[in-house]
mmCIF file of C-alpha atoms and ligand atoms in Angstrom:
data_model
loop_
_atom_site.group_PDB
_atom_site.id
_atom_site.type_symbol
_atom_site.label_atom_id
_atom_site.label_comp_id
_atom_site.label_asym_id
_atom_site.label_seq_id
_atom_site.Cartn_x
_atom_site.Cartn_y
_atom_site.Cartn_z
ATOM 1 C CA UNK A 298 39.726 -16.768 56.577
ATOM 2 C CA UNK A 299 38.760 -14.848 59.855
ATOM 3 C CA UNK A 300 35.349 -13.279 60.156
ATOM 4 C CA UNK A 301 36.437 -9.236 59.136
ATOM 5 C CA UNK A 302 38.331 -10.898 55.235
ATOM 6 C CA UNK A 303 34.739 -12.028 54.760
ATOM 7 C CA UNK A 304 33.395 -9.040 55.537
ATOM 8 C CA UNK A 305 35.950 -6.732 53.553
ATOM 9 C CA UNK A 306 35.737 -9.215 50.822
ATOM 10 C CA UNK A 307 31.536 -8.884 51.025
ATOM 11 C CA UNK A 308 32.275 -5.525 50.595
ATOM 12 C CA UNK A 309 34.082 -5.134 47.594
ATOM 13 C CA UNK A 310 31.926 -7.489 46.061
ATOM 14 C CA UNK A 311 29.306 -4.773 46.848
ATOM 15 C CA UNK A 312 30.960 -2.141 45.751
ATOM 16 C CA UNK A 313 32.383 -3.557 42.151
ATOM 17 C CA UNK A 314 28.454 -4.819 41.887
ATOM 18 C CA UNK A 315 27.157 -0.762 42.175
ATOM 19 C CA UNK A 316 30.138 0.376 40.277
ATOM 20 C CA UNK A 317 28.449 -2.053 37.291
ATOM 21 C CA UNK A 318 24.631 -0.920 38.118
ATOM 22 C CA UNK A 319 25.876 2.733 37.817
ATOM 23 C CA UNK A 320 27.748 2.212 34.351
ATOM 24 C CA UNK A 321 24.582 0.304 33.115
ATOM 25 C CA UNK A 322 22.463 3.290 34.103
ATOM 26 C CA UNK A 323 24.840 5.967 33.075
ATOM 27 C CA UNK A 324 24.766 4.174 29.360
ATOM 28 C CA UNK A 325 20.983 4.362 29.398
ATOM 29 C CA UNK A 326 20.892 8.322 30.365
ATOM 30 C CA UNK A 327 23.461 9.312 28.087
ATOM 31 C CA UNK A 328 22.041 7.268 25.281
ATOM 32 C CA UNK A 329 18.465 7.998 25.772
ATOM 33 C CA UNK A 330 19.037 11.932 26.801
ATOM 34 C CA UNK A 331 21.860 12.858 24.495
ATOM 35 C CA UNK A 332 22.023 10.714 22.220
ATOM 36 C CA UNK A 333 18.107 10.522 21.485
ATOM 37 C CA UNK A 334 18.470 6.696 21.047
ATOM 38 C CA UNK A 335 14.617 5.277 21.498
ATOM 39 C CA UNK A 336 13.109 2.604 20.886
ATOM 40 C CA UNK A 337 11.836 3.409 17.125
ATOM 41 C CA UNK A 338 8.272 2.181 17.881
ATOM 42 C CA UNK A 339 5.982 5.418 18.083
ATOM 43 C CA UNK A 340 3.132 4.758 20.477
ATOM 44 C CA UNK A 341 -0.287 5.866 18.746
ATOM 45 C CA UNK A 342 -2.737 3.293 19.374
ATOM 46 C CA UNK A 343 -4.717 1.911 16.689
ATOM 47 C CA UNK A 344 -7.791 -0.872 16.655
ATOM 48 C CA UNK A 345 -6.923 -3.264 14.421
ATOM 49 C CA UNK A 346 -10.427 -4.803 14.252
ATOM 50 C CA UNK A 347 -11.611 -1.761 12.252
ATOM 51 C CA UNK A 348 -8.424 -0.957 9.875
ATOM 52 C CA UNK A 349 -10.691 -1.872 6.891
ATOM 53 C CA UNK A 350 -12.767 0.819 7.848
ATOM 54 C CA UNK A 351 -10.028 3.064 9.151
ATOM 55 C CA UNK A 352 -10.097 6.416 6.763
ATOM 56 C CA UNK A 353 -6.549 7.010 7.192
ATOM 57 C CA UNK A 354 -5.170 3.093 5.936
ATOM 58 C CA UNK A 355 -8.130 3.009 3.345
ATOM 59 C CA UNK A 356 -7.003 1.220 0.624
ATOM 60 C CA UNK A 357 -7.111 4.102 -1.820
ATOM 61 C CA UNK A 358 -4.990 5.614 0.900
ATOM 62 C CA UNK A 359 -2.054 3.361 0.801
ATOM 63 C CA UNK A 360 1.597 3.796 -0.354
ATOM 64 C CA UNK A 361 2.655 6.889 -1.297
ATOM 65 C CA UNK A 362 1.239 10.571 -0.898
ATOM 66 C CA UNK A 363 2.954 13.872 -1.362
ATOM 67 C CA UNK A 364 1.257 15.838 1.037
ATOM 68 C CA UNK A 365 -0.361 19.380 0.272
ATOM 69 C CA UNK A 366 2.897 20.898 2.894
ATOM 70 C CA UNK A 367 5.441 18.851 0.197
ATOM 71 C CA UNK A 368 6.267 16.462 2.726
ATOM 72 C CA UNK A 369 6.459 12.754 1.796
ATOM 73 C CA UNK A 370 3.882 9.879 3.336
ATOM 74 C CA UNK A 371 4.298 6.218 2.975
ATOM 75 C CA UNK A 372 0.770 4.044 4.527
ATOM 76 C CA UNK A 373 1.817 0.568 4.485
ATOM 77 C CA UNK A 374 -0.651 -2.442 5.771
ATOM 78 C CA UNK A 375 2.073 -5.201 7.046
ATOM 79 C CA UNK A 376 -0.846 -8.306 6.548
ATOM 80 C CA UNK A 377 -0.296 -12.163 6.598
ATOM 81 C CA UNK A 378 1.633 -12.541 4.382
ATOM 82 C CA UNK A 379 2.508 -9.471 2.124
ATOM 83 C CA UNK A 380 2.753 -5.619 2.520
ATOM 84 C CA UNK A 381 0.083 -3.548 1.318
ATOM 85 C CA UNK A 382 0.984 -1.913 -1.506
ATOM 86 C CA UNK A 383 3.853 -4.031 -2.931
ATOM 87 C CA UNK A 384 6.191 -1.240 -4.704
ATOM 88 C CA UNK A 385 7.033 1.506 -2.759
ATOM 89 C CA UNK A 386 7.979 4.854 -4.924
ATOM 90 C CA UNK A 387 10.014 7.570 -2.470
ATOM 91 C CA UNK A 388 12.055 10.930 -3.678
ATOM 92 C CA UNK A 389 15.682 10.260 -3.429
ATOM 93 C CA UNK A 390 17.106 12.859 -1.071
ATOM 94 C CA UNK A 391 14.004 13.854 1.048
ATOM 95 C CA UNK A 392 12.728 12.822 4.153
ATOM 96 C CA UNK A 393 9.939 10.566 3.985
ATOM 97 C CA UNK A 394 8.114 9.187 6.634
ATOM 98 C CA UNK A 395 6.874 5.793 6.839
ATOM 99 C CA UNK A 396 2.892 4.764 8.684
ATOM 100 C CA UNK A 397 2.799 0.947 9.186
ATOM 101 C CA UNK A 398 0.177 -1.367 10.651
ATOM 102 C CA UNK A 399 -0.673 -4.919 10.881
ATOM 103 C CA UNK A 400 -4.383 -5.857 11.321
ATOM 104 C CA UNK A 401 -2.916 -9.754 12.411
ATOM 105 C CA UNK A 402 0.182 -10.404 14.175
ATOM 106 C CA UNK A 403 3.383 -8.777 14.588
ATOM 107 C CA UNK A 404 5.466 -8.633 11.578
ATOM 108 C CA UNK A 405 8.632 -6.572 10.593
ATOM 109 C CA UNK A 406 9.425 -3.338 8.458
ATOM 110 C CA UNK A 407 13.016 -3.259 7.396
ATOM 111 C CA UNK A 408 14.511 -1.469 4.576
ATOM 112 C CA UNK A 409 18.082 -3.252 3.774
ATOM 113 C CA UNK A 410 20.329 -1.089 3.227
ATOM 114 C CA UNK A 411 18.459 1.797 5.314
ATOM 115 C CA UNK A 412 18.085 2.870 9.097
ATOM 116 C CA UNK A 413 14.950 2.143 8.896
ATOM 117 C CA UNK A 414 13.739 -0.669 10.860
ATOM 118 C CA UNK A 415 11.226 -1.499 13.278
ATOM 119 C CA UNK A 416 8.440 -4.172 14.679
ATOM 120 C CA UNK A 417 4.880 -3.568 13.502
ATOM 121 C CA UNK A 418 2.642 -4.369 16.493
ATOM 122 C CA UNK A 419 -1.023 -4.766 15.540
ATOM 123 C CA UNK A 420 -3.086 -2.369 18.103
ATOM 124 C CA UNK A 421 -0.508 0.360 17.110
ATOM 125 C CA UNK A 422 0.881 2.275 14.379
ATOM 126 C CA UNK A 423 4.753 2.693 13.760
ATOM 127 C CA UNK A 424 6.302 5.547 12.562
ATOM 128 C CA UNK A 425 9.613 6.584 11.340
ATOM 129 C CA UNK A 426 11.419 8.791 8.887
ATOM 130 C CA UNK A 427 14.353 8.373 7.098
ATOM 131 C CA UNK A 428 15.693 9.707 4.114
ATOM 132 C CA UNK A 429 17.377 7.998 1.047
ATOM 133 C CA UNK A 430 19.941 9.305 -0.312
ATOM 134 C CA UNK A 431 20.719 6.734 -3.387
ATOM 135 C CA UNK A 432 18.009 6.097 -5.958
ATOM 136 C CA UNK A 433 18.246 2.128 -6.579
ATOM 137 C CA UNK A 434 15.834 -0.135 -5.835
ATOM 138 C CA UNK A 435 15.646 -1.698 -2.097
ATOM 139 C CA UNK A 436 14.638 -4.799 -0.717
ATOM 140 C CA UNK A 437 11.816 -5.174 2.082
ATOM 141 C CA UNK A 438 11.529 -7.950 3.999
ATOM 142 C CA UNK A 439 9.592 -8.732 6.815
ATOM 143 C CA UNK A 440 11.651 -9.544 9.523
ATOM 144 C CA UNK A 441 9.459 -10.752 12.037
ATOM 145 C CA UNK A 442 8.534 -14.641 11.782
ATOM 146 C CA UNK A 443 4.481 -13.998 11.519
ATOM 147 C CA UNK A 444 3.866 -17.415 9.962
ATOM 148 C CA UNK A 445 4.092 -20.378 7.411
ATOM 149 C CA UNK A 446 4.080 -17.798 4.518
ATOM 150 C CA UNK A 447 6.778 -15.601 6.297
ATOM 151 C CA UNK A 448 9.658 -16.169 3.915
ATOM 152 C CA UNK A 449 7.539 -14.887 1.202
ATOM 153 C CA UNK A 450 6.631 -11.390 2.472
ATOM 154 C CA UNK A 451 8.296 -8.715 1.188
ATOM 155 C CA UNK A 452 8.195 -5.525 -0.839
ATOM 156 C CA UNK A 453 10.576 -3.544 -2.616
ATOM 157 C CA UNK A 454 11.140 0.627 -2.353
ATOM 158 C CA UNK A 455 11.750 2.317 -5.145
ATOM 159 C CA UNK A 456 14.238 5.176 -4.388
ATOM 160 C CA UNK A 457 14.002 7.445 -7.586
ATOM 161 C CA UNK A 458 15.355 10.684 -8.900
ATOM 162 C CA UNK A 459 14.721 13.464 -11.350
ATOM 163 C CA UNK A 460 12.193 12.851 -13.733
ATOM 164 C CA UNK A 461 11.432 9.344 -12.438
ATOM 165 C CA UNK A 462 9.877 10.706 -9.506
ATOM 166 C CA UNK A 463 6.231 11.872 -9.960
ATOM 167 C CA UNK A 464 3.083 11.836 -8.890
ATOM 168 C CA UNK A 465 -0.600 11.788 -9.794
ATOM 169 C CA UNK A 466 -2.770 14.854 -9.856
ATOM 170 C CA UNK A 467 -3.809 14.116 -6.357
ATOM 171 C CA UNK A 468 -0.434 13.732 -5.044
ATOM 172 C CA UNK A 469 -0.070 9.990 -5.160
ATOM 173 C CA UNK A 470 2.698 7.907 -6.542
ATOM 174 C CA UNK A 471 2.575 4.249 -7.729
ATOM 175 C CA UNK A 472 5.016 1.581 -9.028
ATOM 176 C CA UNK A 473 5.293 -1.942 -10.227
ATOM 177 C CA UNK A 474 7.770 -4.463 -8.895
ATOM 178 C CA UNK A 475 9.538 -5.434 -12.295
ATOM 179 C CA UNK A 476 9.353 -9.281 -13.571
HETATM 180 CU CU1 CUA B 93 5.163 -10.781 8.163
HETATM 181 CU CU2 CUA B 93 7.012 -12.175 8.681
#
């Protein structure tokens, strides 16, 4: 192989390796422009030192709230090892959006048979919104190994309809996880 193959060969090399940089690139643009793929995290700091004193994640101010504006609330404490509340009521066919935050370690909020799913780093709280549109009832694990007691953390949403949605006078809405 004289010296100038090498140096062609070099050279495509090059090139094929910024034709593959560029596509890479290109697929984060178009996904992250226009496609509005993000990372579902929401970045709103929180200190997790002081949730028990935090007004918002009181615990009288957990689970479910219909807000004054008619939109839909879910506060959820993600804790070693269980999810504060337990049984999660939402409105079938409205969007309700979800507050979660771990005063420990990292755990997971996933909603099987949802979109919604996403890490719950202590420090911050994560926020999404989704919208069911199947009443049944629907398992929540925690998806993120936070421990020896990991396996056993879970809570269920309640996805209900008609007359099996309501609330309390002050907007709240409760269930039980059936035996
Ligand atoms: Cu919490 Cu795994």
């Amino acid at each position: 192989m004289s010296e100038e193959d090498i140096h062609r060969s070099e050279l495509r090399w090059g090139a094929i390796a910024a034709f593959a940089v560029g596509i890479m690139i290109a697929v984060i643009v178009v996904s992250s422009f226009a496609m509005a793929i993000h990372p579902p995290s929401h970045v709103e700091a929180i200190d997790p030192t002081t949730l028990n004193t935090n007004v918002e994640f009181a615990e009288c101010n957990l689970g479910t709230r219909v807000n004054p504006d008619g939109s839909v609330t879910v506060r959820i404490i993600a804790t070693q090892f269980e999810f504060l509340p337990r049984c999660i009521p939402v409105p079938k066919g409205q969007q309700v959006t979800f507050r979660v935050t771990s005063p420990d370690v990292i755990h997971g909020f996933f909603i099987a048979g949802s979109n919604a799913n996403t890490m719950v780093v202590p420090g911050y709280v994560a926020q999404l919104r989704t919208v069911f549109s199947t009443a049944g009832n629907y398992l929540m694990p925690c998806h993120e190994f936070c421990g020896l007691g990991h396996s056993e953390m879970w809570a269920l949403v309640k996805v209900l309809e008609g007359a099996q949605w309501k609330t309390d006078a002050s907007g709240k809405a409760s269930c039980e996880i059936p035996r």
